[in-house]
Amino acid sequence: MRLLIMGAPGAGKGTQATALAARYGVPAISTGDIFRHNIRNATPLGIKVKELIDAGEYVPDDVTEEIVAARLAEPDCAQGFLLDGFPRTMHQVHFLDRHLTEHGQALDAVVSLMVQPEALVQRLLQRAELEGRADDNEDTIRRRMEVYAGQTAPLLFHYESKGLLVEVDGTGSVEEVRQRMFGLVDAHTAR
């Protein structure tokens, strides 16, 4: 099973990605986790990524694509994967399409968690308070929403045109969203 999970910041991608990957027995690959690991360890990549994230910007395509390609080449991805946080731009979509085609693979579904923007801002402000995330102040959160809308949302149209998009209402409890998502993905991949 080869899946993507998408949604605006705060939509619950990380929480739901873990459950979805476990359901299908594939690794959950979060570019955010990879970046945070590098930031924590103050690697050259981590220092550069921290500056961009602190400004509410995304990491450049070529850097992200190189990291993802290396991760997809690892043995645990041979039978599938779930990508969380990638692709975020059409450049990354085309890169992923080429990469999968070159390896005789294709996506099975693209899960999109849909949540109203104001609800997302409130979720992220609460998370910032609970987790002490310095990168989550209201101005930065709103900037991330703008960047998401401008760069990432158009990807949904691409995947919809390929018949891969599975839209999931991301409101409600974690368990409610999870059960809704499982049902929709199961139905989509059974076709």
Short mmCIF file of N, CA and C in Angstrom, two decimals:
data_model
loop_
_atom_site.label_atom_id
_atom_site.label_comp_id
_atom_site.label_asym_id
_atom_site.label_seq_id
_atom_site.Cartn_x
_atom_site.Cartn_y
_atom_site.Cartn_z
N MET A 1 0.84 -1.17 0.00
CA MET A 1 0.00 0.00 0.00
C MET A 1 0.89 1.24 0.00
N ARG A 2 0.66 2.12 -0.96
CA ARG A 2 1.43 3.36 -1.05
C ARG A 2 0.46 4.53 -0.93
N LEU A 3 0.62 5.29 0.14
CA LEU A 3 -0.33 6.33 0.49
C LEU A 3 0.35 7.66 0.76
N LEU A 4 -0.42 8.72 0.56
CA LEU A 4 -0.03 10.05 1.01
C LEU A 4 -1.12 10.51 1.96
N ILE A 5 -0.75 11.32 2.95
CA ILE A 5 -1.75 11.99 3.79
C ILE A 5 -1.45 13.47 3.73
N MET A 6 -2.51 14.24 3.47
CA MET A 6 -2.36 15.69 3.30
C MET A 6 -3.38 16.41 4.16
N GLY A 7 -3.13 17.67 4.37
CA GLY A 7 -4.02 18.53 5.14
C GLY A 7 -3.23 19.72 5.62
N ALA A 8 -3.93 20.79 5.90
CA ALA A 8 -3.28 22.00 6.38
C ALA A 8 -2.60 21.73 7.72
N PRO A 9 -1.64 22.59 8.10
CA PRO A 9 -1.02 22.43 9.42
C PRO A 9 -2.10 22.36 10.50
N GLY A 10 -1.96 21.38 11.39
CA GLY A 10 -2.91 21.23 12.48
C GLY A 10 -4.11 20.34 12.17
N ALA A 11 -4.19 19.82 10.94
CA ALA A 11 -5.34 19.01 10.55
C ALA A 11 -5.33 17.61 11.18
N GLY A 12 -4.21 17.22 11.77
CA GLY A 12 -4.12 15.91 12.41
C GLY A 12 -3.36 14.88 11.60
N LYS A 13 -2.58 15.34 10.61
CA LYS A 13 -1.85 14.42 9.74
C LYS A 13 -0.95 13.46 10.52
N GLY A 14 -0.14 14.02 11.42
CA GLY A 14 0.80 13.18 12.16
C GLY A 14 0.10 12.13 13.00
N THR A 15 -0.95 12.53 13.69
CA THR A 15 -1.72 11.62 14.54
C THR A 15 -2.35 10.51 13.70
N GLN A 16 -3.00 10.89 12.61
CA GLN A 16 -3.70 9.90 11.79
C GLN A 16 -2.75 9.09 10.92
N ALA A 17 -1.62 9.66 10.54
CA ALA A 17 -0.66 8.94 9.70
C ALA A 17 -0.15 7.68 10.40
N THR A 18 0.14 7.80 11.68
CA THR A 18 0.65 6.65 12.44
C THR A 18 -0.36 5.51 12.42
N ALA A 19 -1.63 5.84 12.65
CA ALA A 19 -2.68 4.81 12.68
C ALA A 19 -2.90 4.20 11.30
N LEU A 20 -2.89 5.04 10.27
CA LEU A 20 -3.12 4.55 8.91
C LEU A 20 -1.97 3.63 8.47
N ALA A 21 -0.74 4.03 8.78
CA ALA A 21 0.42 3.20 8.43
C ALA A 21 0.36 1.86 9.15
N ALA A 22 -0.02 1.89 10.42
CA ALA A 22 -0.11 0.65 11.20
C ALA A 22 -1.19 -0.26 10.62
N ARG A 23 -2.32 0.32 10.21
CA ARG A 23 -3.42 -0.48 9.65
C ARG A 23 -2.96 -1.26 8.42
N TYR A 24 -2.13 -0.63 7.59
CA TYR A 24 -1.69 -1.27 6.35
C TYR A 24 -0.29 -1.87 6.44
N GLY A 25 0.34 -1.80 7.61
CA GLY A 25 1.65 -2.42 7.80
C GLY A 25 2.76 -1.81 6.99
N VAL A 26 2.73 -0.48 6.84
CA VAL A 26 3.77 0.23 6.09
C VAL A 26 4.39 1.30 6.98
N PRO A 27 5.62 1.72 6.70
CA PRO A 27 6.23 2.78 7.50
C PRO A 27 5.59 4.14 7.23
N ALA A 28 5.39 4.91 8.29
CA ALA A 28 4.94 6.30 8.16
C ALA A 28 6.19 7.16 8.04
N ILE A 29 6.28 7.90 6.97
CA ILE A 29 7.46 8.74 6.71
C ILE A 29 7.03 10.19 6.80
N SER A 30 7.49 10.86 7.84
CA SER A 30 7.15 12.27 8.05
C SER A 30 8.37 13.13 7.76
N THR A 31 8.24 13.97 6.74
CA THR A 31 9.36 14.87 6.45
C THR A 31 9.58 15.81 7.64
N GLY A 32 8.50 16.19 8.32
CA GLY A 32 8.65 17.04 9.49
C GLY A 32 9.49 16.40 10.56
N ASP A 33 9.27 15.08 10.82
CA ASP A 33 10.07 14.37 11.82
C ASP A 33 11.54 14.32 11.39
N ILE A 34 11.77 14.08 10.10
CA ILE A 34 13.15 14.04 9.60
C ILE A 34 13.81 15.40 9.81
N PHE A 35 13.08 16.48 9.48
CA PHE A 35 13.64 17.82 9.66
C PHE A 35 13.89 18.12 11.14
N ARG A 36 12.92 17.79 12.03
CA ARG A 36 13.09 18.07 13.46
C ARG A 36 14.29 17.31 14.03
N HIS A 37 14.50 16.07 13.57
CA HIS A 37 15.66 15.29 14.02
C HIS A 37 16.95 16.04 13.66
N ASN A 38 17.01 16.57 12.44
CA ASN A 38 18.20 17.32 12.02
C ASN A 38 18.36 18.62 12.80
N ILE A 39 17.24 19.28 13.11
CA ILE A 39 17.29 20.52 13.89
C ILE A 39 17.82 20.22 15.29
N ARG A 40 17.26 19.18 15.94
CA ARG A 40 17.69 18.80 17.29
C ARG A 40 19.18 18.51 17.34
N ASN A 41 19.69 17.88 16.29
CA ASN A 41 21.10 17.49 16.26
C ASN A 41 21.99 18.56 15.65
N ALA A 42 21.40 19.72 15.33
CA ALA A 42 22.13 20.88 14.79
C ALA A 42 23.01 20.51 13.61
N THR A 43 22.49 19.65 12.72
CA THR A 43 23.22 19.32 11.49
C THR A 43 23.18 20.54 10.57
N PRO A 44 24.04 20.61 9.55
CA PRO A 44 23.95 21.73 8.61
C PRO A 44 22.54 21.86 8.00
N LEU A 45 21.95 20.71 7.66
CA LEU A 45 20.58 20.74 7.15
C LEU A 45 19.64 21.29 8.22
N GLY A 46 19.80 20.83 9.45
CA GLY A 46 18.94 21.26 10.54
C GLY A 46 18.99 22.75 10.79
N ILE A 47 20.16 23.34 10.72
CA ILE A 47 20.32 24.78 10.94
C ILE A 47 19.59 25.55 9.85
N LYS A 48 19.76 25.12 8.60
CA LYS A 48 19.10 25.79 7.47
C LYS A 48 17.58 25.64 7.57
N VAL A 49 17.13 24.43 7.88
CA VAL A 49 15.70 24.15 7.98
C VAL A 49 15.07 24.97 9.11
N LYS A 50 15.76 25.09 10.24
CA LYS A 50 15.22 25.84 11.37
C LYS A 50 14.98 27.30 10.99
N GLU A 51 15.92 27.91 10.27
CA GLU A 51 15.75 29.30 9.84
C GLU A 51 14.49 29.45 8.98
N LEU A 52 14.27 28.51 8.06
CA LEU A 52 13.10 28.57 7.18
C LEU A 52 11.80 28.37 7.96
N ILE A 53 11.78 27.36 8.82
CA ILE A 53 10.56 27.05 9.59
C ILE A 53 10.22 28.20 10.52
N ASP A 54 11.23 28.78 11.17
CA ASP A 54 10.98 29.90 12.08
C ASP A 54 10.37 31.09 11.34
N ALA A 55 10.65 31.21 10.05
CA ALA A 55 10.09 32.30 9.24
C ALA A 55 8.74 31.89 8.63
N GLY A 56 8.27 30.66 8.92
CA GLY A 56 6.99 30.20 8.38
C GLY A 56 7.07 29.73 6.95
N GLU A 57 8.28 29.46 6.46
CA GLU A 57 8.47 29.01 5.07
C GLU A 57 8.70 27.51 5.01
N TYR A 58 8.58 26.96 3.80
CA TYR A 58 8.85 25.55 3.59
C TYR A 58 10.31 25.36 3.15
N VAL A 59 10.79 24.13 3.31
CA VAL A 59 12.14 23.76 2.89
C VAL A 59 12.13 23.63 1.35
N PRO A 60 13.20 24.05 0.65
CA PRO A 60 13.23 23.98 -0.81
C PRO A 60 13.00 22.56 -1.35
N ASP A 61 12.37 22.49 -2.51
CA ASP A 61 12.01 21.21 -3.13
C ASP A 61 13.19 20.25 -3.26
N ASP A 62 14.31 20.73 -3.79
CA ASP A 62 15.41 19.82 -4.07
C ASP A 62 15.93 19.15 -2.80
N VAL A 63 15.97 19.89 -1.69
CA VAL A 63 16.45 19.32 -0.42
C VAL A 63 15.47 18.26 0.06
N THR A 64 14.19 18.61 0.04
CA THR A 64 13.16 17.68 0.51
C THR A 64 13.11 16.43 -0.37
N GLU A 65 13.18 16.60 -1.68
CA GLU A 65 13.12 15.47 -2.62
C GLU A 65 14.28 14.50 -2.40
N GLU A 66 15.46 15.03 -2.18
CA GLU A 66 16.64 14.19 -1.94
C GLU A 66 16.44 13.34 -0.68
N ILE A 67 15.93 13.96 0.37
CA ILE A 67 15.69 13.26 1.64
C ILE A 67 14.64 12.16 1.45
N VAL A 68 13.54 12.49 0.75
CA VAL A 68 12.47 11.52 0.54
C VAL A 68 12.94 10.35 -0.32
N ALA A 69 13.66 10.63 -1.41
CA ALA A 69 14.15 9.56 -2.28
C ALA A 69 15.05 8.60 -1.50
N ALA A 70 15.91 9.16 -0.66
CA ALA A 70 16.79 8.31 0.15
C ALA A 70 15.98 7.44 1.11
N ARG A 71 14.95 8.02 1.70
CA ARG A 71 14.12 7.26 2.65
C ARG A 71 13.32 6.17 1.94
N LEU A 72 12.78 6.46 0.76
CA LEU A 72 11.99 5.47 0.02
C LEU A 72 12.85 4.31 -0.49
N ALA A 73 14.17 4.53 -0.56
CA ALA A 73 15.08 3.48 -1.01
C ALA A 73 15.41 2.49 0.10
N GLU A 74 15.02 2.80 1.33
CA GLU A 74 15.32 1.90 2.44
C GLU A 74 14.44 0.65 2.36
N PRO A 75 14.95 -0.50 2.84
CA PRO A 75 14.27 -1.79 2.68
C PRO A 75 12.84 -1.83 3.24
N ASP A 76 12.56 -1.11 4.32
CA ASP A 76 11.22 -1.19 4.91
C ASP A 76 10.14 -0.56 4.03
N CYS A 77 10.54 0.15 2.98
CA CYS A 77 9.57 0.78 2.07
C CYS A 77 9.27 -0.08 0.84
N ALA A 78 9.89 -1.23 0.74
CA ALA A 78 9.72 -2.08 -0.45
C ALA A 78 8.27 -2.48 -0.69
N GLN A 79 7.52 -2.72 0.38
CA GLN A 79 6.12 -3.16 0.24
C GLN A 79 5.13 -2.01 0.38
N GLY A 80 5.62 -0.79 0.57
CA GLY A 80 4.73 0.34 0.66
C GLY A 80 5.20 1.35 1.68
N PHE A 81 4.43 2.44 1.80
CA PHE A 81 4.78 3.54 2.69
C PHE A 81 3.58 4.46 2.81
N LEU A 82 3.68 5.33 3.79
CA LEU A 82 2.73 6.43 3.93
C LEU A 82 3.56 7.69 4.09
N LEU A 83 3.41 8.61 3.16
CA LEU A 83 4.13 9.87 3.21
C LEU A 83 3.28 10.93 3.89
N ASP A 84 3.86 11.61 4.87
CA ASP A 84 3.19 12.67 5.63
C ASP A 84 4.04 13.92 5.50
N GLY A 85 3.51 14.94 4.84
CA GLY A 85 4.26 16.19 4.67
C GLY A 85 4.99 16.28 3.35
N PHE A 86 4.76 15.34 2.49
CA PHE A 86 5.38 15.32 1.15
C PHE A 86 4.44 14.57 0.22
N PRO A 87 4.20 15.09 -0.96
CA PRO A 87 4.68 16.33 -1.57
C PRO A 87 3.88 17.54 -1.11
N ARG A 88 4.50 18.72 -1.22
CA ARG A 88 3.83 19.98 -0.86
C ARG A 88 3.74 20.95 -2.02
N THR A 89 4.43 20.66 -3.11
CA THR A 89 4.39 21.54 -4.29
C THR A 89 4.21 20.67 -5.53
N MET A 90 3.80 21.30 -6.64
CA MET A 90 3.66 20.53 -7.88
C MET A 90 5.02 19.98 -8.33
N HIS A 91 6.09 20.70 -8.06
CA HIS A 91 7.43 20.20 -8.40
C HIS A 91 7.66 18.87 -7.67
N GLN A 92 7.30 18.81 -6.39
CA GLN A 92 7.47 17.59 -5.61
C GLN A 92 6.52 16.48 -6.09
N VAL A 93 5.32 16.85 -6.53
CA VAL A 93 4.38 15.86 -7.08
C VAL A 93 4.99 15.20 -8.31
N HIS A 94 5.53 16.02 -9.22
CA HIS A 94 6.12 15.48 -10.44
C HIS A 94 7.35 14.63 -10.11
N PHE A 95 8.15 15.07 -9.14
CA PHE A 95 9.30 14.29 -8.70
C PHE A 95 8.83 12.92 -8.19
N LEU A 96 7.82 12.90 -7.33
CA LEU A 96 7.32 11.64 -6.77
C LEU A 96 6.75 10.75 -7.85
N ASP A 97 5.97 11.33 -8.76
CA ASP A 97 5.41 10.54 -9.88
C ASP A 97 6.53 9.87 -10.68
N ARG A 98 7.58 10.64 -11.01
CA ARG A 98 8.71 10.09 -11.77
C ARG A 98 9.42 9.01 -10.97
N HIS A 99 9.66 9.29 -9.69
CA HIS A 99 10.37 8.34 -8.83
C HIS A 99 9.61 7.02 -8.76
N LEU A 100 8.32 7.08 -8.53
CA LEU A 100 7.52 5.86 -8.42
C LEU A 100 7.49 5.11 -9.75
N THR A 101 7.30 5.83 -10.85
CA THR A 101 7.27 5.20 -12.17
C THR A 101 8.59 4.50 -12.46
N GLU A 102 9.71 5.16 -12.15
CA GLU A 102 11.03 4.56 -12.37
C GLU A 102 11.22 3.28 -11.57
N HIS A 103 10.50 3.14 -10.46
CA HIS A 103 10.61 1.96 -9.61
C HIS A 103 9.42 1.01 -9.78
N GLY A 104 8.63 1.22 -10.85
CA GLY A 104 7.50 0.34 -11.13
C GLY A 104 6.42 0.38 -10.05
N GLN A 105 6.24 1.54 -9.44
CA GLN A 105 5.27 1.69 -8.36
C GLN A 105 4.27 2.79 -8.69
N ALA A 106 3.16 2.81 -7.92
CA ALA A 106 2.16 3.86 -8.06
C ALA A 106 1.47 4.05 -6.72
N LEU A 107 0.89 5.22 -6.54
CA LEU A 107 0.13 5.49 -5.33
C LEU A 107 -1.20 4.75 -5.36
N ASP A 108 -1.67 4.33 -4.18
CA ASP A 108 -2.99 3.69 -4.05
C ASP A 108 -4.05 4.70 -3.67
N ALA A 109 -3.70 5.69 -2.84
CA ALA A 109 -4.67 6.70 -2.40
C ALA A 109 -3.94 7.90 -1.81
N VAL A 110 -4.61 9.04 -1.89
CA VAL A 110 -4.14 10.28 -1.28
C VAL A 110 -5.24 10.73 -0.32
N VAL A 111 -4.95 10.65 0.97
CA VAL A 111 -5.91 11.02 2.00
C VAL A 111 -5.75 12.51 2.31
N SER A 112 -6.87 13.23 2.24
CA SER A 112 -6.86 14.65 2.57
C SER A 112 -7.76 14.89 3.77
N LEU A 113 -7.17 15.35 4.88
CA LEU A 113 -7.94 15.68 6.08
C LEU A 113 -8.44 17.12 5.94
N MET A 114 -9.74 17.28 5.95
CA MET A 114 -10.36 18.58 5.73
C MET A 114 -10.85 19.16 7.06
N VAL A 115 -10.35 20.36 7.42
CA VAL A 115 -10.75 21.05 8.65
C VAL A 115 -10.85 22.54 8.33
N GLN A 116 -11.85 23.22 8.90
CA GLN A 116 -12.02 24.66 8.69
C GLN A 116 -10.80 25.43 9.19
N PRO A 117 -10.34 26.46 8.44
CA PRO A 117 -9.12 27.20 8.80
C PRO A 117 -9.10 27.77 10.22
N GLU A 118 -10.18 28.39 10.69
CA GLU A 118 -10.16 28.97 12.03
C GLU A 118 -10.01 27.90 13.11
N ALA A 119 -10.61 26.73 12.87
CA ALA A 119 -10.46 25.62 13.82
C ALA A 119 -9.00 25.18 13.86
N LEU A 120 -8.33 25.21 12.71
CA LEU A 120 -6.91 24.84 12.65
C LEU A 120 -6.05 25.82 13.43
N VAL A 121 -6.31 27.12 13.29
CA VAL A 121 -5.53 28.13 14.02
C VAL A 121 -5.66 27.86 15.52
N GLN A 122 -6.88 27.61 16.00
CA GLN A 122 -7.09 27.35 17.43
C GLN A 122 -6.37 26.08 17.87
N ARG A 123 -6.44 25.02 17.05
CA ARG A 123 -5.73 23.77 17.38
C ARG A 123 -4.24 24.02 17.53
N LEU A 124 -3.68 24.76 16.57
CA LEU A 124 -2.23 24.99 16.59
C LEU A 124 -1.79 25.87 17.74
N LEU A 125 -2.62 26.86 18.10
CA LEU A 125 -2.29 27.70 19.25
C LEU A 125 -2.32 26.87 20.53
N GLN A 126 -3.31 25.98 20.66
CA GLN A 126 -3.37 25.09 21.83
C GLN A 126 -2.17 24.16 21.87
N ARG A 127 -1.82 23.59 20.70
CA ARG A 127 -0.68 22.68 20.64
C ARG A 127 0.61 23.42 21.02
N ALA A 128 0.76 24.65 20.54
CA ALA A 128 1.97 25.43 20.84
C ALA A 128 2.09 25.64 22.34
N GLU A 129 0.96 25.92 22.98
CA GLU A 129 0.98 26.14 24.43
C GLU A 129 1.33 24.86 25.17
N LEU A 130 0.72 23.75 24.76
CA LEU A 130 0.96 22.47 25.43
C LEU A 130 2.37 21.94 25.22
N GLU A 131 2.87 22.09 23.98
CA GLU A 131 4.16 21.49 23.62
C GLU A 131 5.31 22.48 23.66
N GLY A 132 5.03 23.74 23.90
CA GLY A 132 6.09 24.74 23.92
C GLY A 132 6.77 24.91 22.58
N ARG A 133 5.98 24.85 21.51
CA ARG A 133 6.54 25.00 20.16
C ARG A 133 6.72 26.48 19.83
N ALA A 134 7.96 26.90 19.76
CA ALA A 134 8.25 28.31 19.48
C ALA A 134 7.84 28.71 18.06
N ASP A 135 7.77 27.73 17.15
CA ASP A 135 7.43 28.05 15.76
C ASP A 135 5.93 28.24 15.56
N ASP A 136 5.13 28.04 16.62
CA ASP A 136 3.68 28.15 16.48
C ASP A 136 3.10 29.35 17.23
N ASN A 137 3.40 30.57 16.76
CA ASN A 137 2.69 31.74 17.25
C ASN A 137 1.64 32.10 16.19
N GLU A 138 0.69 32.97 16.54
CA GLU A 138 -0.45 33.19 15.63
C GLU A 138 -0.02 33.72 14.26
N ASP A 139 0.93 34.65 14.22
CA ASP A 139 1.38 35.19 12.93
C ASP A 139 2.01 34.10 12.06
N THR A 140 2.86 33.28 12.67
CA THR A 140 3.52 32.20 11.92
C THR A 140 2.49 31.16 11.46
N ILE A 141 1.54 30.85 12.32
CA ILE A 141 0.49 29.89 11.96
C ILE A 141 -0.30 30.40 10.76
N ARG A 142 -0.70 31.66 10.80
CA ARG A 142 -1.48 32.21 9.67
C ARG A 142 -0.64 32.25 8.40
N ARG A 143 0.65 32.52 8.52
CA ARG A 143 1.54 32.51 7.35
C ARG A 143 1.62 31.09 6.78
N ARG A 144 1.73 30.09 7.66
CA ARG A 144 1.79 28.70 7.19
C ARG A 144 0.51 28.33 6.46
N MET A 145 -0.63 28.82 6.94
CA MET A 145 -1.91 28.55 6.27
C MET A 145 -1.92 29.16 4.87
N GLU A 146 -1.39 30.40 4.74
CA GLU A 146 -1.31 31.05 3.43
C GLU A 146 -0.42 30.27 2.48
N VAL A 147 0.74 29.85 2.99
CA VAL A 147 1.67 29.07 2.16
C VAL A 147 1.01 27.75 1.74
N TYR A 148 0.32 27.10 2.68
CA TYR A 148 -0.37 25.85 2.36
C TYR A 148 -1.40 26.08 1.27
N ALA A 149 -2.24 27.09 1.44
CA ALA A 149 -3.30 27.35 0.46
C ALA A 149 -2.71 27.65 -0.92
N GLY A 150 -1.63 28.42 -0.94
CA GLY A 150 -1.04 28.81 -2.22
C GLY A 150 -0.26 27.71 -2.91
N GLN A 151 0.45 26.90 -2.14
CA GLN A 151 1.34 25.91 -2.75
C GLN A 151 0.81 24.48 -2.71
N THR A 152 0.15 24.11 -1.63
CA THR A 152 -0.18 22.70 -1.44
C THR A 152 -1.59 22.34 -1.86
N ALA A 153 -2.55 23.18 -1.57
CA ALA A 153 -3.94 22.85 -1.91
C ALA A 153 -4.13 22.48 -3.39
N PRO A 154 -3.45 23.14 -4.34
CA PRO A 154 -3.63 22.75 -5.75
C PRO A 154 -3.24 21.29 -6.04
N LEU A 155 -2.41 20.69 -5.20
CA LEU A 155 -2.04 19.28 -5.40
C LEU A 155 -3.27 18.38 -5.29
N LEU A 156 -4.22 18.79 -4.46
CA LEU A 156 -5.43 17.99 -4.29
C LEU A 156 -6.16 17.85 -5.62
N PHE A 157 -6.19 18.91 -6.40
CA PHE A 157 -6.85 18.85 -7.71
C PHE A 157 -6.13 17.85 -8.63
N HIS A 158 -4.81 17.84 -8.57
CA HIS A 158 -4.02 16.90 -9.38
C HIS A 158 -4.39 15.46 -9.01
N TYR A 159 -4.39 15.15 -7.72
CA TYR A 159 -4.68 13.79 -7.29
C TYR A 159 -6.15 13.42 -7.52
N GLU A 160 -7.02 14.41 -7.41
CA GLU A 160 -8.44 14.15 -7.69
C GLU A 160 -8.62 13.76 -9.16
N SER A 161 -7.90 14.46 -10.05
CA SER A 161 -8.01 14.17 -11.48
C SER A 161 -7.49 12.77 -11.82
N LYS A 162 -6.62 12.22 -10.98
CA LYS A 162 -6.09 10.87 -11.19
C LYS A 162 -6.93 9.81 -10.47
N GLY A 163 -7.99 10.24 -9.81
CA GLY A 163 -8.85 9.31 -9.10
C GLY A 163 -8.25 8.76 -7.82
N LEU A 164 -7.31 9.48 -7.23
CA LEU A 164 -6.61 9.00 -6.03
C LEU A 164 -7.08 9.67 -4.74
N LEU A 165 -7.81 10.78 -4.85
CA LEU A 165 -8.12 11.59 -3.68
C LEU A 165 -9.24 10.98 -2.83
N VAL A 166 -8.97 10.88 -1.53
CA VAL A 166 -9.94 10.43 -0.54
C VAL A 166 -10.06 11.56 0.49
N GLU A 167 -11.17 12.32 0.43
CA GLU A 167 -11.36 13.43 1.36
C GLU A 167 -12.03 12.94 2.63
N VAL A 168 -11.43 13.31 3.78
CA VAL A 168 -11.91 12.88 5.08
C VAL A 168 -12.20 14.11 5.94
N ASP A 169 -13.41 14.19 6.49
CA ASP A 169 -13.75 15.26 7.42
C ASP A 169 -12.87 15.08 8.67
N GLY A 170 -11.99 16.04 8.92
CA GLY A 170 -11.03 15.94 10.03
C GLY A 170 -11.52 16.54 11.33
N THR A 171 -12.83 16.81 11.44
CA THR A 171 -13.35 17.34 12.70
C THR A 171 -13.94 16.20 13.53
N GLY A 172 -13.89 16.39 14.85
CA GLY A 172 -14.36 15.35 15.76
C GLY A 172 -13.19 14.82 16.57
N SER A 173 -13.46 13.79 17.35
CA SER A 173 -12.39 13.20 18.17
C SER A 173 -11.39 12.48 17.26
N VAL A 174 -10.21 12.22 17.80
CA VAL A 174 -9.19 11.49 17.05
C VAL A 174 -9.75 10.15 16.57
N GLU A 175 -10.47 9.46 17.45
CA GLU A 175 -11.03 8.14 17.10
C GLU A 175 -12.12 8.25 16.03
N GLU A 176 -12.96 9.27 16.12
CA GLU A 176 -14.01 9.46 15.11
C GLU A 176 -13.39 9.70 13.73
N VAL A 177 -12.39 10.57 13.69
CA VAL A 177 -11.72 10.86 12.42
C VAL A 177 -11.03 9.60 11.90
N ARG A 178 -10.38 8.86 12.79
CA ARG A 178 -9.67 7.64 12.41
C ARG A 178 -10.63 6.62 11.78
N GLN A 179 -11.75 6.36 12.41
CA GLN A 179 -12.71 5.38 11.89
C GLN A 179 -13.29 5.83 10.55
N ARG A 180 -13.58 7.12 10.45
CA ARG A 180 -14.08 7.69 9.18
C ARG A 180 -13.04 7.48 8.08
N MET A 181 -11.77 7.79 8.41
CA MET A 181 -10.67 7.67 7.45
C MET A 181 -10.48 6.21 7.02
N PHE A 182 -10.43 5.28 7.99
CA PHE A 182 -10.26 3.86 7.66
C PHE A 182 -11.35 3.40 6.70
N GLY A 183 -12.59 3.74 6.99
CA GLY A 183 -13.70 3.32 6.14
C GLY A 183 -13.58 3.83 4.72
N LEU A 184 -13.23 5.10 4.59
CA LEU A 184 -13.12 5.71 3.26
C LEU A 184 -11.93 5.16 2.47
N VAL A 185 -10.79 4.97 3.15
CA VAL A 185 -9.60 4.42 2.46
C VAL A 185 -9.85 2.96 2.06
N ASP A 186 -10.44 2.18 2.97
CA ASP A 186 -10.75 0.78 2.64
C ASP A 186 -11.65 0.70 1.42
N ALA A 187 -12.68 1.54 1.40
CA ALA A 187 -13.62 1.54 0.27
C ALA A 187 -12.92 1.96 -1.02
N HIS A 188 -12.06 2.96 -0.94
CA HIS A 188 -11.36 3.45 -2.13
C HIS A 188 -10.40 2.40 -2.69
N THR A 189 -9.63 1.76 -1.83
CA THR A 189 -8.61 0.82 -2.31
C THR A 189 -9.20 -0.53 -2.69
N ALA A 190 -10.46 -0.78 -2.30
CA ALA A 190 -11.12 -2.05 -2.66
C ALA A 190 -11.66 -2.00 -4.09
N ARG A 191 -11.70 -0.80 -4.67
CA ARG A 191 -12.27 -0.65 -6.04
C ARG A 191 -11.43 -1.34 -7.07
#
